[in-house]
CSV table of N, CA, C and O in Angstrom, one decimal:
chain,number,residue,atom,x,y,z
A,1,MET,N,-6.8,-11.0,-0.6
A,1,MET,CA,-6.6,-11.1,0.8
A,1,MET,C,-6.0,-12.4,1.2
A,1,MET,O,-5.3,-12.5,2.2
A,2,ARG,N,-6.1,-13.4,0.4
A,2,ARG,CA,-5.6,-14.7,0.7
A,2,ARG,C,-4.2,-14.9,0.3
A,2,ARG,O,-3.5,-15.8,0.7
A,3,ALA,N,-3.7,-14.0,-0.5
A,3,ALA,CA,-2.3,-14.1,-1.0
A,3,ALA,C,-1.3,-14.0,0.2
A,3,ALA,O,-1.5,-13.2,1.1
A,4,LYS,N,-0.4,-14.9,0.2
A,4,LYS,CA,0.5,-15.0,1.4
A,4,LYS,C,2.0,-14.9,1.0
A,4,LYS,O,2.8,-14.8,1.9
A,5,VAL,N,2.3,-14.9,-0.2
A,5,VAL,CA,3.7,-14.9,-0.6
A,5,VAL,C,4.3,-13.5,-0.6
A,5,VAL,O,5.4,-13.3,-0.1
A,6,VAL,N,3.6,-12.6,-1.1
A,6,VAL,CA,4.0,-11.2,-1.1
A,6,VAL,C,3.3,-10.4,0.0
A,6,VAL,O,2.1,-10.5,0.1
A,7,GLU,N,4.0,-9.7,0.8
A,7,GLU,CA,3.5,-8.8,1.8
A,7,GLU,C,3.5,-7.4,1.3
A,7,GLU,O,4.3,-7.0,0.4
A,8,TRP,N,2.7,-6.5,1.9
A,8,TRP,CA,2.7,-5.1,1.6
A,8,TRP,C,4.1,-4.5,1.7
A,8,TRP,O,4.4,-3.6,1.0
A,9,GLU,N,4.8,-5.0,2.7
A,9,GLU,CA,6.2,-4.4,2.9
A,9,GLU,C,7.0,-4.6,1.6
A,9,GLU,O,7.8,-3.7,1.3
A,10,HIS,N,6.8,-5.7,0.9
A,10,HIS,CA,7.6,-6.0,-0.3
A,10,HIS,C,7.2,-5.0,-1.4
A,10,HIS,O,8.0,-4.6,-2.2
A,11,VAL,N,5.9,-4.8,-1.5
A,11,VAL,CA,5.3,-4.0,-2.6
A,11,VAL,C,5.8,-2.5,-2.4
A,11,VAL,O,6.1,-1.8,-3.3
A,12,VAL,N,5.8,-2.1,-1.1
A,12,VAL,CA,6.2,-0.7,-0.9
A,12,VAL,C,7.7,-0.5,-0.9
A,12,VAL,O,8.2,0.5,-1.5
A,13,ALA,N,8.5,-1.5,-0.4
A,13,ALA,CA,9.9,-1.3,-0.3
A,13,ALA,C,10.7,-1.4,-1.6
A,13,ALA,O,11.7,-0.7,-1.8
A,14,ASP,N,10.3,-2.3,-2.5
A,14,ASP,CA,11.0,-2.4,-3.8
A,14,ASP,C,10.0,-3.0,-4.8
A,14,ASP,O,8.9,-3.4,-4.5
A,15,ASP,N,10.5,-3.1,-6.0
A,15,ASP,CA,9.7,-3.6,-7.1
A,15,ASP,C,10.0,-5.0,-7.5
A,15,ASP,O,9.5,-5.5,-8.5
A,16,THR,N,10.8,-5.7,-6.7
A,16,THR,CA,11.2,-7.1,-7.1
A,16,THR,C,10.1,-8.0,-7.4
A,16,THR,O,10.1,-8.8,-8.4
A,17,ALA,N,9.0,-8.0,-6.6
A,17,ALA,CA,7.9,-8.9,-6.8
A,17,ALA,C,7.2,-8.7,-8.1
A,17,ALA,O,6.6,-9.6,-8.6
A,18,PHE,N,7.3,-7.5,-8.7
A,18,PHE,CA,6.6,-7.2,-9.9
A,18,PHE,C,7.4,-7.8,-11.1
A,18,PHE,O,6.8,-7.8,-12.2
A,19,HIS,N,8.6,-8.2,-10.9
A,19,HIS,CA,9.4,-8.6,-12.1
A,19,HIS,C,9.4,-10.1,-12.3
A,19,HIS,O,9.8,-10.6,-13.4
A,20,GLY,N,8.9,-10.9,-11.4
A,20,GLY,CA,8.9,-12.4,-11.6
A,20,GLY,C,7.5,-12.8,-12.0
A,20,GLY,O,6.5,-12.3,-11.6
A,21,ASP,N,7.5,-13.8,-12.9
A,21,ASP,CA,6.2,-14.4,-13.4
A,21,ASP,C,5.4,-15.0,-12.2
A,21,ASP,O,4.2,-14.8,-12.2
A,22,VAL,N,6.0,-15.6,-11.3
A,22,VAL,CA,5.3,-16.3,-10.2
A,22,VAL,C,4.6,-15.3,-9.3
A,22,VAL,O,3.5,-15.5,-8.8
A,23,LEU,N,5.3,-14.2,-8.9
A,23,LEU,CA,4.8,-13.3,-7.9
A,23,LEU,C,4.1,-12.0,-8.4
A,23,LEU,O,3.4,-11.3,-7.7
A,24,ALA,N,4.3,-11.8,-9.7
A,24,ALA,CA,3.8,-10.5,-10.3
A,24,ALA,C,2.3,-10.3,-10.1
A,24,ALA,O,1.8,-9.2,-9.7
A,25,GLY,N,1.5,-11.4,-10.3
A,25,GLY,CA,0.0,-11.2,-10.2
A,25,GLY,C,-0.4,-10.9,-8.8
A,25,GLY,O,-1.2,-10.0,-8.5
A,26,GLU,N,0.3,-11.5,-7.8
A,26,GLU,CA,0.0,-11.3,-6.4
A,26,GLU,C,0.4,-9.8,-6.0
A,26,GLU,O,-0.3,-9.1,-5.3
A,27,ALA,N,1.6,-9.4,-6.5
A,27,ALA,CA,2.1,-8.1,-6.3
A,27,ALA,C,1.2,-7.0,-6.8
A,27,ALA,O,0.9,-6.0,-6.1
A,28,TYR,N,0.7,-7.2,-8.0
A,28,TYR,CA,-0.2,-6.2,-8.6
A,28,TYR,C,-1.6,-6.2,-7.8
A,28,TYR,O,-2.2,-5.1,-7.6
A,29,ALA,N,-2.1,-7.3,-7.4
A,29,ALA,CA,-3.3,-7.4,-6.6
A,29,ALA,C,-3.1,-6.6,-5.3
A,29,ALA,O,-4.0,-5.9,-4.9
A,30,HIS,N,-1.9,-6.8,-4.6
A,30,HIS,CA,-1.7,-6.1,-3.4
A,30,HIS,C,-1.5,-4.6,-3.7
A,30,HIS,O,-2.0,-3.8,-2.9
A,31,ALA,N,-0.9,-4.2,-4.8
A,31,ALA,CA,-0.7,-2.8,-5.1
A,31,ALA,C,-2.1,-2.2,-5.3
A,31,ALA,O,-2.3,-1.0,-4.8
A,32,TRP,N,-3.0,-2.8,-6.0
A,32,TRP,CA,-4.3,-2.3,-6.2
A,32,TRP,C,-5.0,-2.1,-4.8
A,32,TRP,O,-5.6,-1.1,-4.5
A,33,GLY,N,-4.9,-3.2,-4.0
A,33,GLY,CA,-5.5,-3.2,-2.6
A,33,GLY,C,-5.0,-2.0,-1.8
A,33,GLY,O,-5.7,-1.3,-1.1
A,34,ILE,N,-3.6,-1.8,-1.8
A,34,ILE,CA,-3.0,-0.7,-1.1
A,34,ILE,C,-3.6,0.6,-1.5
A,34,ILE,O,-4.0,1.4,-0.7
A,35,HIS,N,-3.6,0.8,-2.8
A,35,HIS,CA,-4.1,2.1,-3.4
A,35,HIS,C,-5.5,2.3,-3.0
A,35,HIS,O,-5.8,3.4,-2.5
A,36,TRP,N,-6.4,1.4,-3.2
A,36,TRP,CA,-7.8,1.5,-2.9
A,36,TRP,C,-8.0,1.8,-1.4
A,36,TRP,O,-8.7,2.7,-1.0
A,37,PHE,N,-7.4,1.0,-0.5
A,37,PHE,CA,-7.5,1.1,0.9
A,37,PHE,C,-7.0,2.5,1.4
A,37,PHE,O,-7.7,3.2,2.1
A,38,LEU,N,-5.9,2.9,0.9
A,38,LEU,CA,-5.3,4.2,1.4
A,38,LEU,C,-6.2,5.4,0.9
A,38,LEU,O,-6.4,6.3,1.6
A,39,LEU,N,-6.7,5.2,-0.4
A,39,LEU,CA,-7.5,6.3,-0.9
A,39,LEU,C,-8.8,6.4,-0.2
A,39,LEU,O,-9.3,7.5,-0.1
A,40,THR,N,-9.4,5.3,0.2
A,40,THR,CA,-10.7,5.3,0.8
A,40,THR,C,-10.6,5.5,2.3
A,40,THR,O,-11.5,6.2,2.9
A,41,LYS,N,-9.7,5.0,3.0
A,41,LYS,CA,-9.6,5.1,4.5
A,41,LYS,C,-8.7,6.2,4.9
A,41,LYS,O,-8.9,6.9,6.0
A,42,TYR,N,-7.6,6.4,4.2
A,42,TYR,CA,-6.6,7.4,4.7
A,42,TYR,C,-6.3,8.4,3.6
A,42,TYR,O,-5.2,8.7,3.2
A,43,ARG,N,-7.4,9.0,3.0
A,43,ARG,CA,-7.3,9.9,1.9
A,43,ARG,C,-6.3,11.0,2.1
A,43,ARG,O,-5.4,11.3,1.2
A,44,LYS,N,-6.4,11.8,3.2
A,44,LYS,CA,-5.5,12.9,3.4
A,44,LYS,C,-4.0,12.5,3.5
A,44,LYS,O,-3.2,13.1,2.9
A,45,LYS,N,-3.8,11.4,4.2
A,45,LYS,CA,-2.4,10.9,4.3
A,45,LYS,C,-1.9,10.4,3.0
A,45,LYS,O,-0.7,10.5,2.7
A,46,TYR,N,-2.8,9.8,2.2
A,46,TYR,CA,-2.4,9.2,0.9
A,46,TYR,C,-2.0,10.4,0.0
A,46,TYR,O,-1.0,10.3,-0.7
A,47,ILE,N,-2.8,11.5,0.0
A,47,ILE,CA,-2.4,12.6,-0.8
A,47,ILE,C,-1.1,13.2,-0.3
A,47,ILE,O,-0.2,13.5,-1.2
A,48,ASP,N,-0.9,13.2,1.0
A,48,ASP,CA,0.4,13.7,1.5
A,48,ASP,C,1.6,12.8,1.0
A,48,ASP,O,2.6,13.3,0.6
A,49,TYR,N,1.3,11.5,1.0
A,49,TYR,CA,2.3,10.6,0.5
A,49,TYR,C,2.6,10.8,-1.0
A,49,TYR,O,3.8,10.8,-1.4
A,50,LEU,N,1.6,10.9,-1.7
A,50,LEU,CA,1.8,11.2,-3.2
A,50,LEU,C,2.5,12.5,-3.4
A,50,LEU,O,3.4,12.6,-4.3
A,51,GLU,N,2.2,13.5,-2.6
A,51,GLU,CA,2.9,14.8,-2.7
A,51,GLU,C,4.4,14.6,-2.4
A,51,GLU,O,5.3,15.2,-3.0
A,52,LEU,N,4.7,13.8,-1.4
A,52,LEU,CA,6.1,13.5,-1.0
A,52,LEU,C,6.8,12.8,-2.2
A,52,LEU,O,7.9,13.2,-2.5
A,53,LEU,N,6.2,11.8,-2.8
A,53,LEU,CA,6.8,11.1,-3.9
A,53,LEU,C,7.0,12.1,-5.1
A,53,LEU,O,8.0,12.0,-5.8
A,54,GLY,N,6.0,13.1,-5.3
A,54,GLY,CA,6.1,14.0,-6.3
A,54,GLY,C,7.3,15.0,-6.2
A,54,GLY,O,7.7,15.7,-7.1
A,55,GLN,N,7.8,15.1,-4.9
A,55,GLN,CA,8.9,16.0,-4.7
A,55,GLN,C,10.3,15.4,-5.0
A,55,GLN,O,11.3,16.1,-5.1
A,56,LYS,N,10.3,14.1,-5.3
A,56,LYS,CA,11.5,13.4,-5.7
A,56,LYS,C,11.9,13.7,-7.1
A,56,LYS,O,11.1,14.1,-7.9
A,57,LEU,N,13.2,13.6,-7.4
A,57,LEU,CA,13.7,13.8,-8.7
A,57,LEU,C,13.1,12.8,-9.7
A,57,LEU,O,12.8,11.6,-9.3
A,58,PRO,N,12.8,13.2,-11.0
A,58,PRO,CA,12.3,12.2,-11.9
A,58,PRO,C,13.3,11.0,-12.0
A,58,PRO,O,14.5,11.2,-12.0
A,59,LEU,N,12.7,9.8,-12.0
A,59,LEU,CA,13.5,8.6,-12.1
A,59,LEU,C,14.4,8.3,-10.9
A,59,LEU,O,15.3,7.5,-11.0
A,60,GLN,N,14.2,9.1,-9.9
A,60,GLN,CA,15.0,8.8,-8.6
A,60,GLN,C,14.6,7.4,-8.1
A,60,GLN,O,13.5,7.0,-8.0
A,61,VAL,N,15.7,6.7,-7.8
A,61,VAL,CA,15.5,5.4,-7.2
A,61,VAL,C,15.9,5.4,-5.8
A,61,VAL,O,17.1,5.6,-5.4
A,62,ASP,N,15.0,5.2,-4.9
A,62,ASP,CA,15.3,5.1,-3.4
A,62,ASP,C,15.5,3.7,-3.0
A,62,ASP,O,14.9,2.7,-3.6
A,63,ASP,N,16.3,3.5,-2.0
A,63,ASP,CA,16.5,2.1,-1.5
A,63,ASP,C,15.3,1.7,-0.7
A,63,ASP,O,14.4,2.5,-0.4
A,64,ALA,N,15.2,0.4,-0.4
A,64,ALA,CA,14.1,-0.1,0.3
A,64,ALA,C,13.8,0.6,1.7
A,64,ALA,O,12.7,0.8,2.0
A,65,GLU,N,14.9,0.9,2.4
A,65,GLU,CA,14.8,1.5,3.7
A,65,GLU,C,14.1,2.9,3.6
A,65,GLU,O,13.2,3.2,4.3
A,66,THR,N,14.6,3.7,2.6
A,66,THR,CA,14.0,5.0,2.4
A,66,THR,C,12.6,4.9,2.0
A,66,THR,O,11.7,5.7,2.5
A,67,ARG,N,12.2,4.0,1.1
A,67,ARG,CA,10.8,3.9,0.6
A,67,ARG,C,9.9,3.5,1.8
A,67,ARG,O,8.9,4.0,2.0
A,68,THR,N,10.4,2.5,2.6
A,68,THR,CA,9.6,2.1,3.8
A,68,THR,C,9.5,3.2,4.8
A,68,THR,O,8.4,3.5,5.3
A,69,ASP,N,10.6,3.9,5.1
A,69,ASP,CA,10.6,5.0,6.1
A,69,ASP,C,9.7,6.1,5.6
A,69,ASP,O,8.9,6.7,6.4
A,70,ASP,N,9.7,6.5,4.3
A,70,ASP,CA,8.8,7.6,3.8
A,70,ASP,C,7.4,7.2,4.0
A,70,ASP,O,6.6,7.9,4.5
A,71,PHE,N,7.0,5.9,3.7
A,71,PHE,CA,5.7,5.5,3.8
A,71,PHE,C,5.2,5.4,5.2
A,71,PHE,O,4.1,6.0,5.6
A,72,GLU,N,6.0,4.9,6.1
A,72,GLU,CA,5.6,4.7,7.5
A,72,GLU,C,5.6,6.1,8.2
A,72,GLU,O,4.7,6.3,9.1
A,73,ARG,N,6.4,7.0,7.8
A,73,ARG,CA,6.4,8.3,8.4
A,73,ARG,C,5.1,9.0,8.1
A,73,ARG,O,4.5,9.6,9.0
A,74,VAL,N,4.7,9.0,6.9
A,74,VAL,CA,3.5,9.7,6.4
A,74,VAL,C,2.2,9.0,7.1
A,74,VAL,O,1.4,9.7,7.6
A,75,PHE,N,2.2,7.7,7.1
A,75,PHE,CA,1.0,7.0,7.6
A,75,PHE,C,1.0,6.8,9.1
A,75,PHE,O,0.0,6.5,9.7
A,76,GLY,N,2.1,7.0,9.7
A,76,GLY,CA,2.2,7.0,11.2
A,76,GLY,C,2.1,5.6,11.8
A,76,GLY,O,1.9,5.4,13.0
A,77,LYS,N,2.4,4.5,11.0
A,77,LYS,CA,2.3,3.2,11.5
A,77,LYS,C,3.0,2.3,10.5
A,77,LYS,O,3.2,2.6,9.4
A,78,PRO,N,3.4,1.1,11.0
A,78,PRO,CA,4.1,0.1,10.2
A,78,PRO,C,3.2,-0.4,9.0
A,78,PRO,O,2.0,-0.5,9.2
A,79,ILE,N,3.8,-0.7,7.9
A,79,ILE,CA,3.1,-1.2,6.8
A,79,ILE,C,2.3,-2.4,7.1
A,79,ILE,O,1.1,-2.6,6.7
A,80,GLY,N,2.9,-3.3,7.9
A,80,GLY,CA,2.2,-4.5,8.3
A,80,GLY,C,0.9,-4.3,9.1
A,80,GLY,O,-0.1,-5.0,9.0
A,81,LYS,N,0.9,-3.2,9.9
A,81,LYS,CA,-0.3,-2.8,10.6
A,81,LYS,C,-1.4,-2.4,9.7
A,81,LYS,O,-2.6,-2.7,9.9
A,82,LEU,N,-1.1,-1.7,8.6
A,82,LEU,CA,-2.1,-1.3,7.6
A,82,LEU,C,-2.6,-2.5,6.9
A,82,LEU,O,-3.8,-2.6,6.7
A,83,GLN,N,-1.7,-3.4,6.6
A,83,GLN,CA,-2.2,-4.6,5.9
A,83,GLN,C,-3.1,-5.4,6.8
A,83,GLN,O,-4.1,-6.0,6.3
A,84,GLU,N,-2.9,-5.4,8.1
A,84,GLU,CA,-3.8,-6.1,9.0
A,84,GLU,C,-5.2,-5.5,9.1
A,84,GLU,O,-6.2,-6.2,9.3
A,85,GLU,N,-5.3,-4.2,8.9
A,85,GLU,CA,-6.5,-3.5,8.9
A,85,GLU,C,-7.4,-3.8,7.6
A,85,GLU,O,-8.6,-3.6,7.6
A,86,PHE,N,-6.7,-4.1,6.5
A,86,PHE,CA,-7.3,-4.2,5.2
A,86,PHE,C,-8.5,-5.2,5.1
A,86,PHE,O,-9.5,-4.8,4.6
A,87,PRO,N,-8.4,-6.4,5.6
A,87,PRO,CA,-9.5,-7.3,5.4
A,87,PRO,C,-10.8,-6.8,6.0
A,87,PRO,O,-11.9,-6.9,5.4
A,88,ALA,N,-10.7,-6.3,7.2
A,88,ALA,CA,-12.0,-5.8,7.9
A,88,ALA,C,-12.5,-4.6,7.1
A,88,ALA,O,-13.7,-4.5,6.9
A,89,TRP,N,-11.6,-3.7,6.6
A,89,TRP,CA,-12.1,-2.6,5.9
A,89,TRP,C,-12.7,-3.0,4.5
A,89,TRP,O,-13.8,-2.5,4.1
A,90,LEU,N,-12.2,-4.0,3.9
A,90,LEU,CA,-12.7,-4.5,2.6
A,90,LEU,C,-14.1,-5.2,2.9
A,90,LEU,O,-15.0,-4.9,2.1
A,91,ASP,N,-14.2,-6.0,3.9
A,91,ASP,CA,-15.5,-6.6,4.3
A,91,ASP,C,-16.5,-5.5,4.5
A,91,ASP,O,-17.7,-5.6,4.1
A,92,SER,N,-16.2,-4.5,5.3
A,92,SER,CA,-17.1,-3.4,5.6
A,92,SER,C,-17.5,-2.7,4.3
A,92,SER,O,-18.7,-2.4,4.1
A,93,ALA,N,-16.6,-2.4,3.4
A,93,ALA,CA,-16.9,-1.7,2.2
A,93,ALA,C,-17.8,-2.6,1.3
A,93,ALA,O,-18.8,-2.1,0.7
A,94,ALA,N,-17.6,-3.9,1.3
A,94,ALA,CA,-18.4,-4.8,0.5
A,94,ALA,C,-19.8,-4.9,1.1
A,94,ALA,O,-20.8,-4.9,0.3
A,95,ARG,N,-20.0,-4.9,2.4
A,95,ARG,CA,-21.3,-4.9,3.0
A,95,ARG,C,-22.1,-3.6,2.7
A,95,ARG,O,-23.3,-3.7,2.4
A,96,LYS,N,-21.4,-2.5,2.7
A,96,LYS,CA,-22.0,-1.2,2.3
A,96,LYS,C,-22.5,-1.2,0.9
A,96,LYS,O,-23.5,-0.5,0.6
A,97,GLN,N,-21.9,-1.9,0.0
A,97,GLN,CA,-22.2,-2.0,-1.4
A,97,GLN,C,-23.2,-3.2,-1.6
A,97,GLN,O,-23.6,-3.4,-2.8
A,98,GLY,N,-23.5,-3.9,-0.6
A,98,GLY,CA,-24.4,-5.1,-0.7
A,98,GLY,C,-23.8,-6.3,-1.3
A,98,GLY,O,-24.4,-7.1,-1.9
A,99,ILE,N,-22.4,-6.3,-1.2
A,99,ILE,CA,-21.7,-7.5,-1.7
A,99,ILE,C,-21.2,-8.3,-0.5
A,99,ILE,O,-20.5,-7.7,0.4
A,100,SER,N,-21.5,-9.5,-0.5
A,100,SER,CA,-21.0,-10.3,0.6
A,100,SER,C,-20.4,-11.6,0.1
A,100,SER,O,-20.9,-12.2,-0.8
């Protein structure tokens, strides 16, 4: 949650952050956070998103705009808004598990 160099928009839009030594760790942490958050809070929309991705041709490479548009269309809000929701959702989940 404290990572500030890589934003969720970067992780969704392209894979660049995953290729550099400096940013890769942060990108993977964000990717895990995105996956967990969407799976737990937006399960139905996440399944819809995965189904949309599954309809693409094998090894199809979409540009950043297409990737962002696909994501935001399915979830109905900008990626940055979802990222803003994440810290409170994570805190709530930790409290439910007795982790603080």
